[in-house]
Amino acid sequence: MPEDVTKEIAATSEPPGGRRTRMRLVSEEFFFLLQRIDRLDEKLSGEIKAQGERIDRLDEKLSGEIKSLDEKIKSLDDKLSNKLNSLGFWAIGIIITLIVGFAGVIVTLAIR
């Protein structure tokens, strides 16, 4: 038999002309298992793709929530900074008032 015919028989596991010969290199069980593996691979690939899509949707949702919380934190930080600045100016005003008051007392005592 020619070599290309032998290769075709081995690849398809079908004898030429419909006759059974001893040239069979691979059993039908092998092809059954190969098909089963292929179906399981397709099923697993589909599941992985579905999980990837779920993860992407969850990532988008969490990113939105994180962005929202970040904006709220920034707003609270701005409010707190404004209050602390006001408190700082108020404290500086009190200190200046005390210094001027003590200076006035010292000047008044020095004049007498």
Backbone as ProteinMPNN parsed JSONL, in Angstrom:
{"seq_chain_A": "MPEDVTKEIAATSEPPGGRRTRMRLVSEEFFFLLQRIDRLDEKLSGEIKAQGERIDRLDEKLSGEIKSLDEKIKSLDDKLSNKLNSLGFWAIGIIITLIVGFAGVIVTLAIR", "coords_chain_A": {"N_chain_A": [[0.838, -1.178, 0.0], [0.445, 2.302, -0.707], [2.233, 4.97, 0.921], [0.815, 7.371, 1.581], [-1.804, 6.459, 1.644], [-1.71, 4.746, 3.808], [-1.214, 6.594, 5.857], [-3.6, 8.031, 5.74], [-5.432, 6.089, 6.46], [-4.608, 5.623, 9.072], [-5.159, 8.115, 10.194], [-7.923, 8.474, 9.882], [-8.984, 6.162, 10.765], [-10.376, 4.399, 9.21], [-10.799, 1.7, 7.099], [-9.593, 1.328, 3.716], [-11.92, 1.23, 1.057], [-13.91, 0.111, 2.583], [-13.216, -2.276, 3.816], [-12.094, -4.217, 6.562], [-8.932, -3.939, 7.899], [-5.664, -4.785, 9.074], [-4.237, -2.528, 9.397], [-4.881, -0.533, 11.085], [-4.109, 2.062, 13.253], [-5.038, 3.513, 15.376], [-7.445, 3.166, 17.903], [-11.096, 3.013, 18.014], [-12.032, 3.774, 20.462], [-10.157, 5.612, 21.269], [-10.702, 7.787, 19.56], [-13.28, 8.336, 20.459], [-12.749, 9.158, 23.095], [-11.175, 11.355, 22.49], [-13.024, 13.038, 21.205], [-14.744, 13.425, 23.363], [-13.071, 14.77, 25.159], [-12.691, 17.082, 23.657], [-15.319, 18.152, 23.652], [-15.644, 18.605, 26.423], [-13.615, 20.466, 26.746], [-14.623, 22.62, 25.238], [-16.907, 23.169, 26.754], [-15.761, 23.873, 29.238], [-14.247, 26.082, 28.414], [-16.346, 27.815, 27.744], [-17.501, 28.185, 30.287], [-15.381, 29.446, 31.62], [-15.227, 31.785, 30.132], [-17.746, 32.883, 30.764], [-17.422, 33.297, 33.525], [-15.376, 35.148, 33.431], [-16.716, 37.309, 32.277], [-18.561, 37.848, 34.313], [-16.807, 38.635, 36.326], [-15.749, 40.929, 35.136], [-18.071, 42.569, 35.076], [-18.539, 42.809, 37.835], [-16.189, 44.092, 38.571], [-16.527, 46.561, 37.25], [-18.762, 47.498, 38.645], [-17.785, 47.661, 41.293], [-15.728, 49.484, 40.872], [-17.189, 51.785, 40.279], [-18.493, 52.155, 42.751], [-16.281, 52.58, 44.42], [-15.299, 54.935, 43.299], [-17.427, 56.64, 43.897], [-17.364, 56.603, 46.733], [-14.827, 57.698, 47.071], [-15.228, 60.309, 46.137], [-17.035, 61.218, 48.092], [-15.411, 61.087, 50.375], [-13.462, 62.944, 49.656], [-15.025, 65.263, 49.611], [-15.795, 65.45, 52.325], [-13.248, 65.782, 53.423], [-12.527, 68.253, 52.347], [-14.44, 69.894, 53.623], [-13.68, 69.534, 56.304], [-11.09, 70.564, 56.211], [-11.66, 73.261, 55.632], [-13.005, 73.982, 58.009], [-10.972, 73.578, 59.885], [-9.145, 75.487, 58.991], [-10.602, 77.81, 59.482], [-10.774, 77.634, 62.267], [-8.086, 77.866, 62.872], [-7.534, 80.498, 62.012], [-9.166, 81.835, 63.812], [-7.942, 81.142, 66.253], [-5.449, 82.363, 65.87], [-6.289, 84.999, 65.803], [-7.175, 85.348, 68.47], [-4.732, 85.031, 69.847], [-3.279, 87.223, 68.846], [-4.902, 89.26, 69.838], [-4.524, 88.862, 72.615], [-1.763, 89.405, 72.818], [-1.659, 92.073, 71.999], [-3.25, 93.125, 74.025], [-1.696, 92.545, 76.358], [0.539, 94.044, 75.68], [-0.593, 96.553, 75.743], [-1.206, 96.75, 78.479], [1.364, 96.658, 79.564], [2.478, 98.956, 78.427], [0.778, 100.858, 79.542], [1.372, 100.546, 82.27], [4.024, 101.301, 82.207], [3.874, 103.944, 81.541], [2.747, 105.17, 83.769]], "CA_chain_A": [[0.0, 0.0, 0.0], [1.233, 3.537, -0.705], [2.399, 5.592, 2.235], [-0.248, 8.324, 1.849], [-3.006, 5.697, 2.003], [-1.481, 4.269, 5.169], [-1.424, 7.738, 6.746], [-5.031, 8.355, 5.77], [-6.087, 5.039, 7.257], [-4.267, 5.866, 10.47], [-5.808, 9.343, 10.647], [-9.391, 8.365, 9.912], [-9.312, 4.862, 11.348], [-11.293, 3.695, 8.316], [-10.058, 0.941, 6.085], [-9.948, 1.709, 2.356], [-12.882, 0.356, 0.399], [-14.844, -0.454, 3.54], [-12.742, -3.54, 4.378], [-11.32, -4.159, 7.803], [-7.565, -4.432, 7.726], [-4.847, -4.724, 10.284], [-3.457, -1.305, 9.312], [-5.453, 0.427, 12.019], [-3.124, 2.489, 14.245], [-5.728, 4.13, 16.499], [-8.734, 2.493, 18.131], [-12.276, 3.871, 18.042], [-12.129, 4.323, 21.816], [-9.32, 6.808, 21.301], [-11.454, 8.882, 18.942], [-14.389, 8.665, 21.361], [-12.179, 9.947, 24.186], [-10.738, 12.619, 21.921], [-14.227, 13.854, 21.032], [-15.229, 13.766, 24.708], [-12.17, 15.803, 25.657], [-12.991, 18.296, 22.901], [-16.579, 18.704, 24.175], [-15.376, 19.135, 27.757], [-12.818, 21.674, 26.573], [-15.547, 23.675, 24.815], [-17.755, 23.504, 27.895], [-14.924, 24.574, 30.207], [-13.936, 27.399, 27.842], [-17.554, 28.622, 27.906], [-17.622, 28.539, 31.707], [-14.332, 30.419, 31.928], [-15.637, 33.048, 29.514], [-18.86, 33.416, 31.561], [-16.865, 33.792, 34.78], [-14.643, 36.365, 33.11], [-17.701, 38.378, 32.088], [-19.082, 38.188, 35.642], [-15.746, 39.369, 37.017], [-15.694, 42.268, 34.537], [-19.225, 43.34, 35.557], [-18.299, 43.1, 39.246], [-15.121, 45.091, 38.607], [-17.127, 47.848, 36.887], [-19.638, 47.92, 39.74], [-16.937, 48.056, 42.421], [-15.018, 50.709, 40.496], [-18.149, 52.871, 40.461], [-18.687, 52.362, 44.192], [-15.044, 53.163, 44.953], [-15.26, 56.32, 42.838], [-18.429, 57.371, 44.681], [-16.825, 56.774, 48.088], [-13.692, 58.617, 46.982], [-15.78, 61.665, 46.035], [-17.583, 61.573, 49.409], [-14.273, 61.322, 51.275], [-12.857, 64.214, 49.253], [-15.932, 66.329, 50.06], [-15.635, 65.57, 53.777], [-11.915, 66.317, 53.678], [-12.579, 69.7, 52.056], [-15.192, 70.554, 54.704], [-12.851, 69.515, 57.506], [-9.988, 71.515, 56.004], [-12.212, 74.613, 55.783], [-13.276, 74.228, 59.431], [-9.684, 73.721, 60.571], [-8.584, 76.795, 58.614], [-11.352, 78.827, 60.239], [-10.347, 77.516, 63.658], [-6.73, 78.406, 62.933], [-7.619, 81.967, 61.968], [-9.785, 82.262, 65.075], [-6.905, 81.019, 67.285], [-4.454, 83.417, 65.623], [-6.924, 86.246, 66.236], [-7.144, 85.39, 69.941], [-3.342, 85.243, 70.265], [-2.939, 88.624, 68.549], [-5.633, 90.077, 70.806], [-3.841, 88.744, 73.907], [-0.472, 90.105, 72.737], [-1.942, 93.513, 72.0], [-3.733, 93.445, 75.371], [-0.56, 92.575, 77.274], [1.368, 95.193, 75.309], [-1.295, 97.738, 76.257], [-1.037, 96.778, 79.933], [2.762, 97.001, 79.825], [2.649, 100.368, 78.083], [0.031, 101.638, 80.542], [2.153, 100.499, 83.506], [5.27, 102.018, 81.978], [3.56, 105.365, 81.486], [2.404, 105.626, 85.126]], "C_chain_A": [[0.883, 1.242, 0.0], [1.228, 4.182, 0.678], [1.28, 6.574, 2.567], [-1.555, 7.636, 2.214], [-2.881, 5.196, 3.435], [-1.701, 5.397, 6.181], [-2.892, 8.092, 6.864], [-5.792, 7.332, 6.59], [-5.827, 5.281, 8.737], [-5.004, 7.086, 11.004], [-7.306, 9.18, 10.797], [-9.873, 7.095, 10.579], [-10.366, 4.13, 10.52], [-10.476, 2.929, 7.287], [-10.472, 1.385, 4.682], [-10.937, 0.716, 1.762], [-13.836, -0.311, 1.357], [-14.404, -1.784, 4.123], [-11.989, -3.287, 5.67], [-9.927, -4.727, 7.525], [-6.834, -4.301, 9.042], [-4.003, -3.45, 10.303], [-3.919, -0.247, 10.314], [-4.436, 0.756, 13.123], [-3.786, 3.04, 15.499], [-7.094, 3.46, 16.646], [-9.877, 3.503, 18.145], [-12.468, 4.481, 19.432], [-11.306, 5.598, 21.953], [-10.066, 7.994, 20.704], [-12.638, 9.294, 19.802], [-13.874, 9.558, 22.497], [-11.709, 11.319, 23.689], [-11.921, 13.563, 21.709], [-14.765, 14.311, 22.381], [-14.375, 14.884, 25.309], [-12.456, 17.127, 24.955], [-14.282, 18.945, 23.4], [-16.387, 19.306, 25.56], [-14.552, 20.413, 27.691], [-13.702, 22.843, 26.159], [-16.423, 24.135, 25.974], [-16.97, 24.308, 28.93], [-14.552, 25.969, 29.703], [-15.136, 28.336, 27.965], [-17.745, 29.07, 29.34], [-16.587, 29.594, 32.097], [-14.697, 31.776, 31.35], [-16.767, 33.694, 30.319], [-18.355, 33.981, 32.883], [-16.093, 35.083, 34.547], [-15.577, 37.55, 32.915], [-18.288, 38.808, 33.431], [-18.065, 39.013, 36.418], [-15.649, 40.792, 36.463], [-16.851, 43.139, 35.015], [-19.04, 43.734, 37.014], [-17.219, 44.168, 39.398], [-15.671, 46.471, 38.266], [-17.987, 48.383, 38.028], [-18.81, 48.415, 40.924], [-16.151, 49.334, 42.112], [-15.92, 51.926, 40.667], [-18.364, 53.19, 41.926], [-17.459, 53.023, 44.815], [-14.944, 54.628, 44.547], [-16.239, 57.18, 43.636], [-17.927, 57.633, 46.1], [-15.653, 57.751, 48.099], [-14.17, 60.061, 46.897], [-16.353, 62.122, 47.38], [-16.461, 61.887, 50.394], [-13.615, 62.655, 50.946], [-13.707, 65.388, 49.724], [-15.803, 66.551, 51.567], [-14.276, 66.154, 54.147], [-11.878, 67.821, 53.418], [-13.313, 70.448, 53.168], [-14.356, 70.637, 55.974], [-11.691, 70.498, 57.384], [-10.48, 72.946, 56.173], [-12.465, 74.944, 57.249], [-11.981, 74.407, 60.203], [-9.02, 75.045, 60.226], [-9.287, 77.911, 59.384], [-10.932, 78.821, 61.702], [-8.947, 78.089, 63.842], [-6.732, 79.921, 62.912], [-8.197, 82.525, 63.267], [-8.749, 82.234, 66.198], [-5.838, 82.095, 67.111], [-5.006, 84.769, 66.062], [-6.898, 86.402, 67.743], [-5.729, 85.682, 70.429], [-2.927, 86.693, 70.007], [-3.63, 89.557, 69.538], [-4.957, 90.041, 72.17], [-2.522, 89.507, 73.907], [-0.691, 91.623, 72.792], [-2.43, 93.956, 73.381], [-2.603, 93.53, 76.372], [0.354, 93.761, 76.962], [0.73, 96.481, 75.826], [-1.133, 97.873, 77.756], [0.378, 97.205, 80.273], [3.007, 98.483, 79.532], [1.965, 101.246, 79.109], [0.823, 101.666, 81.852], [3.455, 101.291, 83.371], [5.02, 103.524, 81.993], [3.303, 105.881, 82.898], [3.611, 105.801, 85.885]], "O_chain_A": [[1.943, 1.252, 0.625], [0.328, 3.956, 1.487], [0.83, 6.62, 3.711], [-2.333, 8.167, 3.006], [-3.853, 5.225, 4.19], [-2.301, 5.183, 7.235], [-3.377, 8.415, 7.948], [-6.705, 7.686, 7.337], [-6.735, 5.156, 9.559], [-5.433, 7.087, 12.158], [-7.895, 9.7, 11.745], [-11.05, 6.974, 10.918], [-11.15, 3.343, 11.051], [-9.558, 3.48, 6.679], [-11.621, 1.786, 4.491], [-10.802, -0.494, 1.945], [-14.527, -1.247, 0.956], [-15.17, -2.383, 4.878], [-11.331, -2.259, 5.835], [-9.77, -5.827, 6.996], [-7.365, -3.755, 10.009], [-3.129, -3.315, 11.159], [-3.355, 0.847, 10.349], [-3.962, -0.131, 13.832], [-3.179, 3.041, 16.57], [-7.8, 3.219, 15.666], [-9.649, 4.706, 18.273], [-13.005, 5.581, 19.56], [-11.693, 6.535, 22.652], [-10.063, 9.084, 21.276], [-12.969, 10.478, 19.869], [-14.481, 10.579, 22.821], [-11.836, 12.319, 24.395], [-11.826, 14.755, 22.002], [-15.194, 15.455, 22.525], [-14.901, 15.828, 25.897], [-12.462, 18.179, 25.595], [-14.334, 20.165, 23.554], [-16.9, 20.387, 25.847], [-14.761, 21.335, 28.48], [-13.544, 23.948, 26.679], [-16.654, 25.33, 26.157], [-17.465, 25.314, 29.44], [-14.542, 26.927, 30.476], [-14.969, 29.52, 28.257], [-18.112, 30.218, 29.586], [-16.902, 30.532, 32.83], [-14.501, 32.804, 31.999], [-16.759, 34.905, 30.538], [-18.815, 35.037, 33.317], [-16.146, 36.002, 35.364], [-15.269, 38.665, 33.336], [-18.491, 40.0, 33.664], [-18.425, 39.979, 37.09], [-15.486, 41.747, 37.222], [-16.652, 44.313, 35.328], [-19.347, 44.864, 37.395], [-17.325, 45.046, 40.254], [-15.321, 47.452, 38.922], [-17.948, 49.573, 38.34], [-19.101, 49.467, 41.492], [-15.939, 50.165, 42.995], [-15.477, 52.973, 41.139], [-18.411, 54.359, 42.309], [-17.589, 53.925, 45.642], [-14.55, 55.471, 45.353], [-15.921, 58.31, 44.006], [-18.047, 58.746, 46.611], [-15.506, 58.54, 49.033], [-13.58, 60.944, 47.519], [-16.18, 63.278, 47.766], [-16.555, 62.846, 51.16], [-13.252, 63.411, 51.847], [-13.172, 66.397, 50.184], [-15.715, 67.688, 52.031], [-14.175, 66.94, 55.09], [-11.27, 68.573, 54.18], [-12.867, 71.509, 53.605], [-14.321, 71.672, 56.639], [-11.351, 71.184, 58.347], [-9.798, 73.763, 56.791], [-12.177, 76.055, 57.692], [-11.884, 75.274, 61.072], [-8.393, 75.662, 61.087], [-8.646, 78.84, 59.874], [-10.756, 79.879, 62.307], [-8.661, 78.726, 64.855], [-6.027, 80.562, 63.691], [-7.76, 83.568, 63.754], [-8.669, 83.165, 66.999], [-5.374, 82.674, 68.093], [-4.28, 85.589, 66.624], [-6.624, 87.493, 68.242], [-5.545, 86.497, 71.333], [-2.294, 87.319, 70.858], [-3.034, 90.52, 70.017], [-4.826, 91.079, 72.819], [-2.196, 90.182, 74.884], [-0.011, 92.345, 73.52], [-2.067, 95.034, 73.853], [-2.542, 94.476, 77.157], [0.879, 94.403, 77.871], [1.424, 97.387, 76.288], [-0.942, 98.979, 78.263], [0.58, 98.024, 81.169], [3.668, 99.173, 80.308], [2.511, 102.275, 79.507], [0.929, 102.72, 82.479], [3.922, 101.886, 84.342], [5.884, 104.289, 82.421], [3.659, 107.029, 83.164], [3.555, 106.18, 87.055]]}, "name": "protein", "num_of_chains": 1, "seq": "MPEDVTKEIAATSEPPGGRRTRMRLVSEEFFFLLQRIDRLDEKLSGEIKAQGERIDRLDEKLSGEIKSLDEKIKSLDDKLSNKLNSLGFWAIGIIITLIVGFAGVIVTLAIR"}
